[in-house]
């Protein structure tokens, strides 16, 4: 067994072993992206922004099965098994590239999506509905107030119907005596939520794209290793003819 075969088999075995770890990592990333979007789904009109996360989770599920197939096929040097492993690697690589492309596309659409829907959600704030819970969660978690800044609340029905005050979710953590009055900005979060939410989702998506790119590179080397083993075995299968 020459150096090329040994190296290729080692790469494939390593690739098979890390499929489980890769699956766990991708499942975590996909779930984190879904959770991040679901927490703020009231502020999104385009639900297709979840496509990258759905693809990641689907790939992660398949990886656990592929790890077993790849390990067995490599140890037995099975042409059928390696061929199947090769096809699977190509499909996963294509899926990861697709997820990466979708992630790149929707990075640019996040801000526009937020701009179209966030103002409407804040306008529907009444202290009881689902939009209220979404806005309160957003302002508390991101420590922000209003769309662009806290003065945006002056243009809402909530502000005029509650003695010209903003919701208490705009109050700074551990602040005492905060009643939501805008003339006490030192007790309120003054930065708007749009910029903070946009940055949060951009960071989450960037992290997911980096993970996808890293695993796509690993799959590429795995595909090359399958080709090396398969081609070498094909040459060894030929028997010399003697006169």
PDB file of C-alpha atoms in Angstrom:
ATOM      1  CA  UNK A   1       0.000   0.000   0.000  1.00  0.00           C
ATOM      2  CA  UNK A   2       1.708   3.215  -1.148  1.00  0.00           C
ATOM      3  CA  UNK A   3       1.833   6.566   0.553  1.00  0.00           C
ATOM      4  CA  UNK A   4      -1.022   7.987  -1.544  1.00  0.00           C
ATOM      5  CA  UNK A   5      -3.423   5.233  -0.515  1.00  0.00           C
ATOM      6  CA  UNK A   6      -2.418   5.441   3.135  1.00  0.00           C
ATOM      7  CA  UNK A   7      -2.840   9.213   3.160  1.00  0.00           C
ATOM      8  CA  UNK A   8      -6.166   9.057   1.363  1.00  0.00           C
ATOM      9  CA  UNK A   9      -7.542   6.375   3.671  1.00  0.00           C
ATOM     10  CA  UNK A  10      -6.348   8.311   6.690  1.00  0.00           C
ATOM     11  CA  UNK A  11      -8.110  11.429   5.434  1.00  0.00           C
ATOM     12  CA  UNK A  12     -11.317   9.501   4.787  1.00  0.00           C
ATOM     13  CA  UNK A  13     -11.239   7.800   8.184  1.00  0.00           C
ATOM     14  CA  UNK A  14     -10.606  11.125   9.853  1.00  0.00           C
ATOM     15  CA  UNK A  15     -13.394  12.648   7.794  1.00  0.00           C
ATOM     16  CA  UNK A  16     -15.753   9.849   8.807  1.00  0.00           C
ATOM     17  CA  UNK A  17     -14.885  10.232  12.469  1.00  0.00           C
ATOM     18  CA  UNK A  18     -15.422  13.978  12.491  1.00  0.00           C
ATOM     19  CA  UNK A  19     -18.757  13.628  10.685  1.00  0.00           C
ATOM     20  CA  UNK A  20     -20.406  13.118  14.057  1.00  0.00           C
ATOM     21  CA  UNK A  21     -18.706  16.177  15.497  1.00  0.00           C
ATOM     22  CA  UNK A  22     -19.489  18.114  12.334  1.00  0.00           C
ATOM     23  CA  UNK A  23     -23.111  17.060  12.537  1.00  0.00           C
ATOM     24  CA  UNK A  24     -23.333  18.235  16.134  1.00  0.00           C
ATOM     25  CA  UNK A  25     -21.682  21.539  15.275  1.00  0.00           C
ATOM     26  CA  UNK A  26     -23.924  22.185  12.273  1.00  0.00           C
ATOM     27  CA  UNK A  27     -27.022  21.190  14.239  1.00  0.00           C
ATOM     28  CA  UNK A  28     -26.043  23.679  16.932  1.00  0.00           C
ATOM     29  CA  UNK A  29     -25.399  26.434  14.387  1.00  0.00           C
ATOM     30  CA  UNK A  30     -28.653  25.786  12.544  1.00  0.00           C
ATOM     31  CA  UNK A  31     -30.641  25.687  15.777  1.00  0.00           C
ATOM     32  CA  UNK A  32     -28.983  28.870  16.985  1.00  0.00           C
ATOM     33  CA  UNK A  33     -29.846  30.662  13.758  1.00  0.00           C
ATOM     34  CA  UNK A  34     -33.457  29.430  13.927  1.00  0.00           C
ATOM     35  CA  UNK A  35     -33.743  30.453  17.564  1.00  0.00           C
ATOM     36  CA  UNK A  36     -32.315  33.888  16.844  1.00  0.00           C
ATOM     37  CA  UNK A  37     -34.764  34.443  13.989  1.00  0.00           C
ATOM     38  CA  UNK A  38     -37.744  32.942  15.816  1.00  0.00           C
ATOM     39  CA  UNK A  39     -37.195  35.229  18.798  1.00  0.00           C
ATOM     40  CA  UNK A  40     -37.706  38.194  16.495  1.00  0.00           C
ATOM     41  CA  UNK A  41     -39.961  36.680  13.805  1.00  0.00           C
ATOM     42  CA  UNK A  42     -42.526  39.488  14.211  1.00  0.00           C
ATOM     43  CA  UNK A  43     -40.030  41.854  12.656  1.00  0.00           C
ATOM     44  CA  UNK A  44     -39.525  39.815   9.468  1.00  0.00           C
ATOM     45  CA  UNK A  45     -41.746  39.775   6.438  1.00  0.00           C
ATOM     46  CA  UNK A  46     -39.612  37.450   4.327  1.00  0.00           C
ATOM     47  CA  UNK A  47     -39.596  33.995   5.920  1.00  0.00           C
ATOM     48  CA  UNK A  48     -37.139  32.710   3.316  1.00  0.00           C
ATOM     49  CA  UNK A  49     -34.363  34.085   5.506  1.00  0.00           C
ATOM     50  CA  UNK A  50     -34.667  30.773   7.404  1.00  0.00           C
ATOM     51  CA  UNK A  51     -33.611  28.706   4.381  1.00  0.00           C
ATOM     52  CA  UNK A  52     -29.871  28.624   5.287  1.00  0.00           C
ATOM     53  CA  UNK A  53     -30.644  27.371   8.809  1.00  0.00           C
ATOM     54  CA  UNK A  54     -33.039  24.693   7.520  1.00  0.00           C
ATOM     55  CA  UNK A  55     -30.430  23.437   5.064  1.00  0.00           C
ATOM     56  CA  UNK A  56     -27.767  23.327   7.789  1.00  0.00           C
ATOM     57  CA  UNK A  57     -29.956  21.230  10.104  1.00  0.00           C
ATOM     58  CA  UNK A  58     -30.871  18.867   7.276  1.00  0.00           C
ATOM     59  CA  UNK A  59     -27.203  18.350   6.449  1.00  0.00           C
ATOM     60  CA  UNK A  60     -26.390  17.712  10.124  1.00  0.00           C
ATOM     61  CA  UNK A  61     -28.960  14.907  10.371  1.00  0.00           C
ATOM     62  CA  UNK A  62     -27.552  13.149   7.310  1.00  0.00           C
ATOM     63  CA  UNK A  63     -23.986  13.443   8.602  1.00  0.00           C
ATOM     64  CA  UNK A  64     -24.521  10.968  11.432  1.00  0.00           C
ATOM     65  CA  UNK A  65     -25.471   8.269   8.917  1.00  0.00           C
ATOM     66  CA  UNK A  66     -22.742   9.186   6.472  1.00  0.00           C
ATOM     67  CA  UNK A  67     -20.029   8.830   9.118  1.00  0.00           C
ATOM     68  CA  UNK A  68     -20.814   5.126   9.460  1.00  0.00           C
ATOM     69  CA  UNK A  69     -20.988   4.556   5.706  1.00  0.00           C
ATOM     70  CA  UNK A  70     -17.712   6.359   5.078  1.00  0.00           C
ATOM     71  CA  UNK A  71     -15.814   4.500   7.787  1.00  0.00           C
ATOM     72  CA  UNK A  72     -16.948   1.050   6.620  1.00  0.00           C
ATOM     73  CA  UNK A  73     -16.386   1.803   2.943  1.00  0.00           C
ATOM     74  CA  UNK A  74     -12.866   3.117   3.598  1.00  0.00           C
ATOM     75  CA  UNK A  75     -11.758   0.171   5.736  1.00  0.00           C
ATOM     76  CA  UNK A  76     -13.065  -2.379   3.206  1.00  0.00           C
ATOM     77  CA  UNK A  77     -12.001  -0.272   0.194  1.00  0.00           C
ATOM     78  CA  UNK A  78     -15.369  -1.097  -1.273  1.00  0.00           C
ATOM     79  CA  UNK A  79     -15.926   0.431  -4.705  1.00  0.00           C
ATOM     80  CA  UNK A  80     -19.663   0.476  -4.138  1.00  0.00           C
ATOM     81  CA  UNK A  81     -19.316   1.983  -0.697  1.00  0.00           C
ATOM     82  CA  UNK A  82     -16.746   4.551  -1.793  1.00  0.00           C
ATOM     83  CA  UNK A  83     -18.863   5.455  -4.811  1.00  0.00           C
ATOM     84  CA  UNK A  84     -21.864   5.966  -2.559  1.00  0.00           C
ATOM     85  CA  UNK A  85     -19.702   7.989  -0.155  1.00  0.00           C
ATOM     86  CA  UNK A  86     -18.444  10.080  -3.081  1.00  0.00           C
ATOM     87  CA  UNK A  87     -21.989  10.896  -4.218  1.00  0.00           C
ATOM     88  CA  UNK A  88     -23.040  11.786  -0.677  1.00  0.00           C
ATOM     89  CA  UNK A  89     -20.047  14.082  -0.255  1.00  0.00           C
ATOM     90  CA  UNK A  90     -20.906  15.823  -3.514  1.00  0.00           C
ATOM     91  CA  UNK A  91     -24.542  16.294  -2.449  1.00  0.00           C
ATOM     92  CA  UNK A  92     -23.541  17.664   0.954  1.00  0.00           C
ATOM     93  CA  UNK A  93     -20.952  19.941  -0.604  1.00  0.00           C
ATOM     94  CA  UNK A  94     -23.603  21.264  -2.998  1.00  0.00           C
ATOM     95  CA  UNK A  95     -26.020  21.793  -0.085  1.00  0.00           C
ATOM     96  CA  UNK A  96     -23.396  23.639   1.928  1.00  0.00           C
ATOM     97  CA  UNK A  97     -22.489  25.828  -1.030  1.00  0.00           C
ATOM     98  CA  UNK A  98     -26.204  26.545  -1.515  1.00  0.00           C
ATOM     99  CA  UNK A  99     -26.576  27.468   2.149  1.00  0.00           C
ATOM    100  CA  UNK A 100     -23.514  29.699   1.902  1.00  0.00           C
ATOM    101  CA  UNK A 101     -24.912  31.463  -1.174  1.00  0.00           C
ATOM    102  CA  UNK A 102     -28.332  31.928   0.428  1.00  0.00           C
ATOM    103  CA  UNK A 103     -26.669  33.259   3.566  1.00  0.00           C
ATOM    104  CA  UNK A 104     -24.653  35.735   1.514  1.00  0.00           C
ATOM    105  CA  UNK A 105     -27.769  36.861  -0.372  1.00  0.00           C
ATOM    106  CA  UNK A 106     -29.938  37.305   2.704  1.00  0.00           C
ATOM    107  CA  UNK A 107     -27.269  39.163   4.630  1.00  0.00           C
ATOM    108  CA  UNK A 108     -28.022  42.083   2.350  1.00  0.00           C
ATOM    109  CA  UNK A 109     -31.787  41.684   2.726  1.00  0.00           C
ATOM    110  CA  UNK A 110     -31.924  41.706   6.522  1.00  0.00           C
ATOM    111  CA  UNK A 111     -31.744  45.456   6.932  1.00  0.00           C
ATOM    112  CA  UNK A 112     -34.347  46.107   4.238  1.00  0.00           C
ATOM    113  CA  UNK A 113     -36.666  43.521   5.794  1.00  0.00           C
ATOM    114  CA  UNK A 114     -36.321  45.144   9.199  1.00  0.00           C
ATOM    115  CA  UNK A 115     -36.978  48.615   7.836  1.00  0.00           C
ATOM    116  CA  UNK A 116     -40.247  47.492   6.234  1.00  0.00           C
ATOM    117  CA  UNK A 117     -41.741  45.697   9.231  1.00  0.00           C
ATOM    118  CA  UNK A 118     -40.297  46.992  12.483  1.00  0.00           C
ATOM    119  CA  UNK A 119     -42.144  50.324  12.421  1.00  0.00           C
ATOM    120  CA  UNK A 120     -45.472  48.529  11.856  1.00  0.00           C
ATOM    121  CA  UNK A 121     -44.848  46.178  14.783  1.00  0.00           C
ATOM    122  CA  UNK A 122     -44.026  49.055  17.120  1.00  0.00           C
ATOM    123  CA  UNK A 123     -47.178  50.867  15.999  1.00  0.00           C
ATOM    124  CA  UNK A 124     -49.292  47.860  17.017  1.00  0.00           C
ATOM    125  CA  UNK A 125     -47.895  47.846  20.545  1.00  0.00           C
ATOM    126  CA  UNK A 126     -50.805  47.940  23.026  1.00  0.00           C
ATOM    127  CA  UNK A 127     -49.401  46.209  26.108  1.00  0.00           C
ATOM    128  CA  UNK A 128     -51.204  42.883  25.556  1.00  0.00           C
ATOM    129  CA  UNK A 129     -50.896  41.471  22.024  1.00  0.00           C
ATOM    130  CA  UNK A 130     -48.166  39.336  20.453  1.00  0.00           C
ATOM    131  CA  UNK A 131     -46.494  42.420  18.996  1.00  0.00           C
ATOM    132  CA  UNK A 132     -46.217  43.785  22.532  1.00  0.00           C
ATOM    133  CA  UNK A 133     -44.440  40.663  23.756  1.00  0.00           C
ATOM    134  CA  UNK A 134     -42.109  40.747  20.755  1.00  0.00           C
ATOM    135  CA  UNK A 135     -41.218  44.411  21.268  1.00  0.00           C
ATOM    136  CA  UNK A 136     -40.707  44.015  25.022  1.00  0.00           C
ATOM    137  CA  UNK A 137     -38.474  41.004  24.482  1.00  0.00           C
ATOM    138  CA  UNK A 138     -36.503  42.843  21.804  1.00  0.00           C
ATOM    139  CA  UNK A 139     -35.964  45.975  23.901  1.00  0.00           C
ATOM    140  CA  UNK A 140     -35.064  44.024  27.034  1.00  0.00           C
ATOM    141  CA  UNK A 141     -32.660  41.591  25.363  1.00  0.00           C
ATOM    142  CA  UNK A 142     -30.911  44.110  23.132  1.00  0.00           C
ATOM    143  CA  UNK A 143     -31.137  47.003  25.599  1.00  0.00           C
ATOM    144  CA  UNK A 144     -32.660  49.360  23.076  1.00  0.00           C
ATOM    145  CA  UNK A 145     -35.734  51.544  22.727  1.00  0.00           C
ATOM    146  CA  UNK A 146     -37.719  52.458  19.619  1.00  0.00           C
ATOM    147  CA  UNK A 147     -36.824  51.747  16.009  1.00  0.00           C
ATOM    148  CA  UNK A 148     -34.147  54.386  15.394  1.00  0.00           C
ATOM    149  CA  UNK A 149     -34.073  55.756  18.968  1.00  0.00           C
ATOM    150  CA  UNK A 150     -36.360  56.236  21.976  1.00  0.00           C
ATOM    151  CA  UNK A 151     -38.027  59.319  20.497  1.00  0.00           C
ATOM    152  CA  UNK A 152     -39.770  57.107  17.916  1.00  0.00           C
ATOM    153  CA  UNK A 153     -42.304  56.168  20.586  1.00  0.00           C
ATOM    154  CA  UNK A 154     -43.704  59.727  20.403  1.00  0.00           C
ATOM    155  CA  UNK A 155     -45.273  58.759  17.061  1.00  0.00           C
ATOM    156  CA  UNK A 156     -47.139  55.717  18.409  1.00  0.00           C
ATOM    157  CA  UNK A 157     -50.640  55.370  19.839  1.00  0.00           C
ATOM    158  CA  UNK A 158     -49.181  53.846  23.008  1.00  0.00           C
ATOM    159  CA  UNK A 159     -47.274  57.039  23.770  1.00  0.00           C
ATOM    160  CA  UNK A 160     -50.279  59.332  23.443  1.00  0.00           C
ATOM    161  CA  UNK A 161     -52.603  57.020  25.375  1.00  0.00           C
ATOM    162  CA  UNK A 162     -50.219  56.488  28.309  1.00  0.00           C
ATOM    163  CA  UNK A 163     -49.423  60.019  29.421  1.00  0.00           C
ATOM    164  CA  UNK A 164     -46.625  60.477  26.892  1.00  0.00           C
ATOM    165  CA  UNK A 165     -44.463  57.664  28.219  1.00  0.00           C
ATOM    166  CA  UNK A 166     -42.554  54.831  26.606  1.00  0.00           C
ATOM    167  CA  UNK A 167     -42.933  51.166  27.685  1.00  0.00           C
ATOM    168  CA  UNK A 168     -41.073  50.147  30.819  1.00  0.00           C
ATOM    169  CA  UNK A 169     -39.086  47.643  28.727  1.00  0.00           C
ATOM    170  CA  UNK A 170     -37.125  50.735  27.626  1.00  0.00           C
ATOM    171  CA  UNK A 171     -35.942  51.245  31.222  1.00  0.00           C
ATOM    172  CA  UNK A 172     -32.319  50.446  31.899  1.00  0.00           C
ATOM    173  CA  UNK A 173     -31.598  47.335  33.932  1.00  0.00           C
ATOM    174  CA  UNK A 174     -31.491  47.958  37.686  1.00  0.00           C
ATOM    175  CA  UNK A 175     -32.707  51.531  37.208  1.00  0.00           C
ATOM    176  CA  UNK A 176     -34.939  52.779  40.030  1.00  0.00           C
ATOM    177  CA  UNK A 177     -37.802  55.194  39.627  1.00  0.00           C
ATOM    178  CA  UNK A 178     -38.082  54.674  35.874  1.00  0.00           C
ATOM    179  CA  UNK A 179     -41.614  55.325  34.675  1.00  0.00           C
ATOM    180  CA  UNK A 180     -40.880  55.597  30.966  1.00  0.00           C
ATOM    181  CA  UNK A 181     -40.872  59.371  30.829  1.00  0.00           C
ATOM    182  CA  UNK A 182     -38.756  60.565  27.884  1.00  0.00           C
ATOM    183  CA  UNK A 183     -37.489  63.556  29.869  1.00  0.00           C
ATOM    184  CA  UNK A 184     -35.431  61.087  31.935  1.00  0.00           C
ATOM    185  CA  UNK A 185     -33.122  59.713  29.226  1.00  0.00           C
ATOM    186  CA  UNK A 186     -30.525  58.671  31.784  1.00  0.00           C
ATOM    187  CA  UNK A 187     -32.973  55.997  32.986  1.00  0.00           C
ATOM    188  CA  UNK A 188     -33.807  54.743  29.486  1.00  0.00           C
ATOM    189  CA  UNK A 189     -32.095  52.872  26.684  1.00  0.00           C
ATOM    190  CA  UNK A 190     -31.764  55.574  24.070  1.00  0.00           C
ATOM    191  CA  UNK A 191     -30.293  53.619  21.157  1.00  0.00           C
ATOM    192  CA  UNK A 192     -32.737  52.261  18.562  1.00  0.00           C
ATOM    193  CA  UNK A 193     -33.458  48.551  18.123  1.00  0.00           C
ATOM    194  CA  UNK A 194     -33.117  48.353  14.340  1.00  0.00           C
ATOM    195  CA  UNK A 195     -29.359  48.807  14.280  1.00  0.00           C
ATOM    196  CA  UNK A 196     -28.803  46.409  17.176  1.00  0.00           C
ATOM    197  CA  UNK A 197     -31.050  43.679  15.770  1.00  0.00           C
ATOM    198  CA  UNK A 198     -29.490  44.046  12.344  1.00  0.00           C
ATOM    199  CA  UNK A 199     -26.003  43.685  13.832  1.00  0.00           C
ATOM    200  CA  UNK A 200     -27.030  40.667  15.917  1.00  0.00           C
ATOM    201  CA  UNK A 201     -28.488  38.803  12.960  1.00  0.00           C
ATOM    202  CA  UNK A 202     -25.573  39.759  10.728  1.00  0.00           C
ATOM    203  CA  UNK A 203     -23.165  38.313  13.308  1.00  0.00           C
ATOM    204  CA  UNK A 204     -25.184  35.101  13.663  1.00  0.00           C
ATOM    205  CA  UNK A 205     -25.371  34.605   9.912  1.00  0.00           C
ATOM    206  CA  UNK A 206     -21.667  35.400   9.459  1.00  0.00           C
ATOM    207  CA  UNK A 207     -20.775  32.778  12.074  1.00  0.00           C
ATOM    208  CA  UNK A 208     -22.976  30.222  10.336  1.00  0.00           C
ATOM    209  CA  UNK A 209     -21.393  31.001   6.955  1.00  0.00           C
ATOM    210  CA  UNK A 210     -17.870  30.550   8.333  1.00  0.00           C
ATOM    211  CA  UNK A 211     -18.787  27.139   9.755  1.00  0.00           C
ATOM    212  CA  UNK A 212     -20.363  26.117   6.440  1.00  0.00           C
ATOM    213  CA  UNK A 213     -17.263  27.212   4.510  1.00  0.00           C
ATOM    214  CA  UNK A 214     -14.930  25.285   6.828  1.00  0.00           C
ATOM    215  CA  UNK A 215     -16.868  22.044   6.451  1.00  0.00           C
ATOM    216  CA  UNK A 216     -17.194  22.538   2.692  1.00  0.00           C
ATOM    217  CA  UNK A 217     -13.393  22.623   2.437  1.00  0.00           C
ATOM    218  CA  UNK A 218     -13.186  19.373   4.427  1.00  0.00           C
ATOM    219  CA  UNK A 219     -15.695  17.731   2.082  1.00  0.00           C
ATOM    220  CA  UNK A 220     -13.621  18.830  -0.916  1.00  0.00           C
ATOM    221  CA  UNK A 221     -10.511  17.036   0.393  1.00  0.00           C
ATOM    222  CA  UNK A 222     -12.652  14.001   1.182  1.00  0.00           C
ATOM    223  CA  UNK A 223     -13.853  13.878  -2.431  1.00  0.00           C
ATOM    224  CA  UNK A 224     -10.258  14.030  -3.680  1.00  0.00           C
ATOM    225  CA  UNK A 225      -9.300  11.168  -1.339  1.00  0.00           C
ATOM    226  CA  UNK A 226     -12.125   8.965  -2.631  1.00  0.00           C
ATOM    227  CA  UNK A 227     -10.923   9.618  -6.177  1.00  0.00           C
ATOM    228  CA  UNK A 228      -7.345   8.619  -5.273  1.00  0.00           C
ATOM    229  CA  UNK A 229      -8.370   5.315  -3.670  1.00  0.00           C
ATOM    230  CA  UNK A 230     -10.875   4.420  -6.382  1.00  0.00           C
ATOM    231  CA  UNK A 231      -8.513   5.193  -9.252  1.00  0.00           C
ATOM    232  CA  UNK A 232      -5.650   3.260  -7.665  1.00  0.00           C
ATOM    233  CA  UNK A 233      -7.822   0.200  -7.067  1.00  0.00           C
ATOM    234  CA  UNK A 234      -9.054   0.365 -10.644  1.00  0.00           C
ATOM    235  CA  UNK A 235      -5.467   0.148 -11.905  1.00  0.00           C
ATOM    236  CA  UNK A 236      -4.652  -2.696  -9.516  1.00  0.00           C
ATOM    237  CA  UNK A 237      -7.633  -4.710 -10.776  1.00  0.00           C
ATOM    238  CA  UNK A 238      -5.998  -5.115 -14.190  1.00  0.00           C
ATOM    239  CA  UNK A 239      -4.056  -8.405 -14.475  1.00  0.00           C
ATOM    240  CA  UNK A 240      -0.973  -8.536 -16.686  1.00  0.00           C
ATOM    241  CA  UNK A 241      -1.107 -10.830 -19.731  1.00  0.00           C
ATOM    242  CA  UNK A 242       1.869 -12.985 -20.461  1.00  0.00           C
ATOM    243  CA  UNK A 243       2.486 -14.571 -23.794  1.00  0.00           C
TER     244      UNK A 243
END
